[in-house]
Amino acid sequence: MSVSVPGDAASTVAYEPSDSVIANPQRGFYHHTTTHFNTAKPEQNTPLTEANLADLRSKGITQILRVVYLEDFAANPVLDERVLSQLQADYDTARAAGISVITRFAYVGDDGGATPPYGDAPLDIVLAHIKQLGPVLRANADVIPVVQNGFIGRWGEGYYTDHFVADPANPGVVTEQDWANRSAVTQALLDELPADRGVQVRTMATKQHLLNVPPAASSAVTAEQAFTDTPIARIGHHNDCFLSDYDDGGTYLSDPRTLDYEYLAADSVYVPVGGETCKVVPSRSEWETAAVELARYHYSYLNTDYNRLVLDSWGEPALAETAKRLGYRFVMESSTVTPAEDSVEVSLDIRNDGWAAPYLPRTAMLQLTGSDGTSVSVPFTSNADARHWLAGTTTTLSTTLSLSDPAIAALAEGSYSLSLALPSSDARTAGDPRFAVQAANLGTWNETDGTNALNQAVVVGPRPAAPSAAPAFAGAAVP
């Protein structure tokens, strides 16, 4: 095999950006769903259906929040098999529909009141339940992008609780022992999840107390700590009263609140952030404020169902921008294929126009596809981890194609088109194009195999007669 370079020159191709909303995984607006295990109200037990989830995907929604209420087990440490089997069935249904499931567990929801007893479970029962749920969560991590802390208080939001404050009648006062009990719940969830999955907490104070750090930007996860199997790297945030007031319904608890603002701005660069709007507050909930804070706090997702009064007040252009920019939005700028003496160098510039980077592992691959459909993928050797393609930055990916790579050497003679592939990192969904990432470009997406065409090619040619000649590749633009 040898190098064949049409024109004997490098080939550069530029790409046109798209203005469309891209239905990419683990980002964007989500749909809120619930199910209850409450024998007093069996009609509230609502398994997921593939038809409903397929309808969501047709509207560009790729993920749901699933709140699982365990009313029947608030005083029982042993979950019935029906809970675990239905949970497994829901994840199977979501996988079949190409939907991810942000997951939360709780014991009391809208049926609870604002005075005790509220109806949640004590620490020992919560920990027993987490231990039983762990195997199901691990087995279905491919469709679980993140688990919310849950369990404590009404809706699993940590406030109206019988057991995690010293005085349930005064739920705003949390003692050091209460914080320790809450930290035990968070740590138990982390222990049951795979190392590359995290937990979102309702307030920054929850993470700060677990780590024993003050509310300050200097306490946030750093680039060096990010994506490691440590609590600081695996705990994110969900604000379920976004834009309601200046502490967002007790989300920001520092004194002054600006300390938590600065902490979240820094922490959210590397951990998942999402939530829902809460109520119309004319001085705060308009688009002007929302646009600033969605970007500053690197929001990856937002509830499309609640509060519609707030969302609709932003107007259609703002909602369209939100749908585009929640999470990541990758735009390919240009690629260059350069022939070398014994190899071909490929580089690609890609820009992130979203408000956040991906928070799950995702490796950029260069796919080579022959005219007969045969393909092989090799990872880019520089900047391949998409979690580091931060909001507002442009990243250059590069790799060298050489016959020293067995996968390349095994290719038959011919021309191979090049594509960028960003598949799921999980084996069960790696081959599903619905869990792959589409770049926001015109005319590049292949929905059949979930790749982005670079409109470039490499040619594998016949080996020269001279035995000393070194084998290699050539790069050329696709005609």
mmCIF file of N, CA and C in Angstrom, residues 186 240 275 296 322:
data_model
loop_
_atom_site.group_PDB
_atom_site.id
_atom_site.type_symbol
_atom_site.label_atom_id
_atom_site.label_comp_id
_atom_site.label_asym_id
_atom_site.label_seq_id
_atom_site.Cartn_x
_atom_site.Cartn_y
_atom_site.Cartn_z
ATOM 1 N N THR A 186 -26.449 11.253 49.962
ATOM 2 C CA THR A 186 -25.736 11.582 48.725
ATOM 3 C C THR A 186 -24.603 10.595 48.481
ATOM 4 N N ASP A 240 -34.785 23.773 41.134
ATOM 5 C CA ASP A 240 -36.184 23.596 40.791
ATOM 6 C C ASP A 240 -37.045 24.790 41.166
ATOM 7 N N GLY A 275 -32.815 22.102 35.794
ATOM 8 C CA GLY A 275 -33.873 22.450 36.722
ATOM 9 C C GLY A 275 -35.150 22.854 36.021
ATOM 10 N N ARG A 296 -24.409 31.622 32.487
ATOM 11 C CA ARG A 296 -23.437 31.718 33.588
ATOM 12 C C ARG A 296 -23.342 30.414 34.364
ATOM 13 N N THR A 322 -33.148 28.963 23.559
ATOM 14 C CA THR A 322 -32.943 28.075 24.703
ATOM 15 C C THR A 322 -32.878 26.625 24.251
#
